[in-house]
Short mmCIF file of C-alpha atoms in Angstrom, two decimals:
data_model
loop_
_atom_site.label_atom_id
_atom_site.label_comp_id
_atom_site.label_asym_id
_atom_site.label_seq_id
_atom_site.Cartn_x
_atom_site.Cartn_y
_atom_site.Cartn_z
CA MET A 153 -42.05 57.48 -27.94
CA LYS A 154 -42.12 59.74 -24.89
CA ARG A 155 -44.33 57.22 -23.12
CA THR A 156 -41.84 54.43 -23.83
CA ALA A 157 -38.98 56.56 -22.49
CA HIS A 158 -40.93 57.24 -19.28
CA LEU A 159 -41.75 53.56 -18.90
CA LEU A 160 -38.11 52.64 -19.44
CA ALA A 161 -36.99 55.22 -16.85
CA LEU A 162 -39.49 53.87 -14.33
CA LEU A 163 -38.34 50.32 -15.01
CA VAL A 164 -34.70 51.29 -14.40
CA LEU A 165 -35.62 53.11 -11.18
CA PHE A 166 -37.71 50.18 -9.97
CA SER A 167 -35.00 47.62 -10.69
CA THR A 168 -32.42 49.77 -8.86
CA ALA A 169 -34.70 50.17 -5.85
CA SER A 170 -35.63 46.50 -5.74
CA ALA A 171 -31.96 45.51 -5.94
CA GLN A 172 -31.43 47.06 -2.50
CA TYR A 173 -32.36 43.95 -0.55
CA VAL A 174 -32.35 44.42 3.21
CA GLU A 175 -31.58 41.31 5.16
CA PRO A 176 -34.29 40.54 7.75
CA TRP A 177 -33.30 41.11 11.38
CA GLY A 178 -33.54 37.40 12.21
CA ALA A 179 -31.11 36.30 9.49
CA THR A 180 -27.91 36.41 11.56
CA ARG A 181 -26.87 36.53 15.20
CA ALA A 182 -25.40 40.02 14.72
CA LEU A 183 -28.69 41.37 13.31
CA ARG A 184 -30.65 39.68 16.11
CA MET A 185 -28.35 41.27 18.70
CA LYS A 186 -28.97 44.66 17.09
CA GLU A 187 -32.77 44.07 17.14
CA ALA A 188 -32.61 43.00 20.80
CA ALA A 189 -30.65 46.16 21.66
CA LYS A 190 -33.20 48.34 19.82
CA LEU A 191 -36.14 46.70 21.57
CA HIS A 192 -34.30 46.89 24.92
CA ASP A 193 -33.65 50.61 24.43
CA GLU A 194 -37.30 51.34 23.57
CA LEU A 195 -38.65 49.46 26.58
CA SER A 196 -35.92 50.67 28.91
CA ALA A 197 -36.73 54.29 28.03
CA MET A 198 -40.24 53.76 29.39
CA ASP A 199 -39.10 51.69 32.37
CA LYS A 200 -36.62 54.39 33.50
CA GLN A 201 -39.49 56.87 33.81
CA VAL A 202 -41.46 54.62 36.14
CA PRO A 203 -40.56 55.30 39.77
CA TYR A 204 -40.11 52.58 42.35
CA LEU A 205 -42.80 52.35 45.01
CA SER A 206 -41.78 53.40 48.48
CA PRO A 207 -42.10 50.72 51.17
CA ALA A 208 -45.19 52.54 52.49
CA GLU A 209 -46.81 52.60 49.03
CA GLN A 210 -46.06 48.91 48.51
CA LYS A 211 -47.48 48.08 51.95
CA TRP A 212 -50.67 50.05 51.18
CA LEU A 213 -51.06 48.35 47.78
CA ASP A 214 -50.54 44.88 49.23
CA GLY A 215 -52.99 45.62 52.04
CA GLU A 216 -55.68 46.85 49.66
CA ARG A 217 -55.24 43.93 47.28
CA ASN A 218 -55.38 41.41 50.13
CA SER A 219 -58.22 43.11 52.02
CA GLY A 220 -60.94 40.85 50.66
CA ASN A 221 -59.28 37.55 51.58
CA GLY A 222 -59.29 36.38 47.97
CA LYS A 223 -62.54 38.11 47.01
CA ILE A 224 -62.80 41.04 44.69
CA THR A 225 -63.98 43.99 46.74
CA ASP A 226 -64.39 47.69 46.09
CA ARG A 227 -61.06 48.27 47.84
CA TYR A 228 -59.37 45.75 45.57
CA ILE A 229 -60.87 47.38 42.47
CA ARG A 230 -59.81 50.87 43.59
CA ALA A 231 -56.31 49.57 44.32
CA THR A 232 -55.98 48.01 40.88
CA ASP A 233 -57.01 51.32 39.34
CA SER A 234 -54.42 53.25 41.32
CA GLN A 235 -51.17 54.81 40.20
CA GLU A 236 -49.33 52.57 42.67
CA TYR A 237 -50.73 49.44 41.01
CA ALA A 238 -49.76 50.73 37.55
CA VAL A 239 -46.23 51.48 38.76
CA SER A 240 -45.86 48.07 40.40
CA THR A 241 -47.24 46.23 37.36
CA ALA A 242 -45.11 48.18 34.88
CA LYS A 243 -41.90 47.73 36.88
CA SER A 244 -42.34 43.98 37.25
CA GLY A 245 -43.51 43.51 33.64
CA PHE A 246 -40.62 45.47 32.18
CA ALA A 247 -38.08 43.58 34.31
CA LEU A 248 -39.27 40.24 32.93
CA VAL A 249 -38.66 41.43 29.35
CA LEU A 250 -35.60 43.66 29.82
CA ILE A 251 -33.37 41.05 31.46
CA PRO A 252 -33.44 38.58 28.55
CA LEU A 253 -33.25 41.42 26.00
CA ASN A 254 -30.14 42.75 27.71
CA ASN A 255 -28.57 39.30 27.53
CA LEU A 256 -29.59 38.87 23.89
CA SER A 257 -28.08 42.22 22.93
CA SER A 258 -24.77 41.79 24.71
CA LEU A 259 -23.85 38.12 25.18
CA LYS A 260 -22.75 35.47 22.73
CA MET A 261 -24.48 32.24 23.69
CA ALA A 262 -25.34 28.82 22.37
CA CYS A 263 -28.07 28.82 19.75
CA LYS A 264 -30.49 26.91 21.98
CA ASP A 265 -29.99 29.42 24.83
CA GLU A 266 -30.51 32.34 22.47
CA VAL A 267 -33.76 30.88 21.15
CA LEU A 268 -34.92 30.17 24.69
CA MET A 269 -34.39 33.84 25.63
CA TRP A 270 -36.18 35.04 22.49
CA THR A 271 -39.03 32.71 23.40
CA GLU A 272 -39.18 34.23 26.88
CA VAL A 273 -39.37 37.71 25.36
CA ALA A 274 -42.06 36.61 22.89
CA SER A 275 -44.15 35.07 25.66
CA ARG A 276 -43.83 38.02 28.06
CA LEU A 277 -44.05 40.92 25.64
CA PRO A 278 -47.81 40.76 24.95
CA ASP A 279 -48.71 41.02 28.67
CA THR A 280 -51.98 42.97 28.64
CA GLN A 281 -51.62 44.02 32.29
CA LEU A 282 -48.22 45.55 31.54
CA TRP A 283 -49.55 47.58 28.61
CA GLN A 284 -52.68 48.68 30.48
CA ALA A 285 -50.41 49.88 33.27
CA VAL A 286 -48.17 51.74 30.80
CA ASP A 287 -51.22 53.34 29.15
CA HIS A 288 -52.36 54.42 32.62
CA LEU A 289 -48.92 55.92 33.34
CA VAL A 290 -48.87 57.75 30.00
CA GLU A 291 -52.29 59.25 30.82
CA ARG A 292 -50.91 60.39 34.19
CA LYS A 293 -47.83 61.85 32.44
CA ILE A 294 -45.43 59.60 34.35
CA VAL A 295 -44.31 57.88 31.15
CA SER A 296 -43.80 60.31 28.29
CA LYS A 297 -45.99 60.06 25.25
CA LYS A 298 -42.82 60.23 23.13
CA SER A 299 -41.34 57.04 24.59
CA ALA A 300 -44.67 55.29 24.13
CA GLU A 301 -44.79 56.52 20.52
CA ASP A 302 -41.27 55.22 19.96
CA PHE A 303 -42.51 51.75 20.87
CA GLY A 304 -45.97 51.83 19.34
CA ASN A 305 -47.95 54.97 20.14
CA SER A 306 -51.43 54.35 21.50
CA PHE A 307 -51.44 50.75 20.32
CA LEU A 308 -48.86 49.46 22.79
CA ALA A 309 -50.46 46.08 23.46
CA ALA A 310 -51.12 45.43 19.76
CA ASN A 311 -47.58 46.47 18.87
CA ALA A 312 -46.19 44.15 21.56
CA THR A 313 -48.24 41.28 20.14
CA LEU A 314 -46.99 41.99 16.61
CA ARG A 315 -43.40 42.08 17.84
CA SER A 316 -43.95 38.81 19.67
CA GLN A 317 -45.22 37.24 16.46
CA ALA A 318 -42.21 38.62 14.59
CA ILE A 319 -39.88 36.98 17.12
CA LEU A 320 -41.66 33.65 16.71
CA ASN A 321 -41.52 33.92 12.90
CA ALA A 322 -37.93 35.18 12.67
CA VAL A 323 -36.23 33.13 15.40
CA VAL A 324 -38.23 30.38 17.08
CA ILE A 325 -39.90 28.74 14.07
CA PRO A 326 -36.71 28.78 11.93
CA TYR A 327 -34.81 27.24 14.85
CA LEU A 328 -37.36 24.46 15.23
CA ARG A 329 -37.15 23.81 11.49
CA GLY A 330 -33.35 23.69 11.67
CA GLU A 331 -33.07 26.81 9.49
CA LEU A 332 -31.79 29.42 11.98
CA ASN A 333 -28.34 30.86 11.31
CA CYS A 334 -26.66 30.70 14.72
CA GLN A 335 -23.44 32.39 13.57
#
């Protein structure tokens, strides 16, 4: 009898918990805007910690990268392992993702335009050079470990790829199937 009472109590608890359905973030425009804002905030927190290169640093980096006239030289390799290269790569990579995320989180737009911006984010987010640069900047304590953890800890590139897949599955594929709620 006690066993039956315990089973019944568990069944009631399970049915109550399972009744709390959470709508997926891609279900409505409002939820997608909220997801875009969350992703924007996580990436922006890292981007704000990355300094801009001075004109002299940018000139040095460009000179080192172009020193081999298209060939990979020791100078080129050292330059691509430098803090300046990581800063430059991170800044440009973040900009390509943050601009459409900002628009997605703040602007009402036609469904086709929204899906196009989500597609841009999905295609740019898994940029391995960006995440290698961010890892490099975390190691050098330029980007805080906390902001990296907020996005995906030490698996930044893998997390970016998973988020890209989530965007494709929640927004792009439903749109192409004619199933996306654009309201």
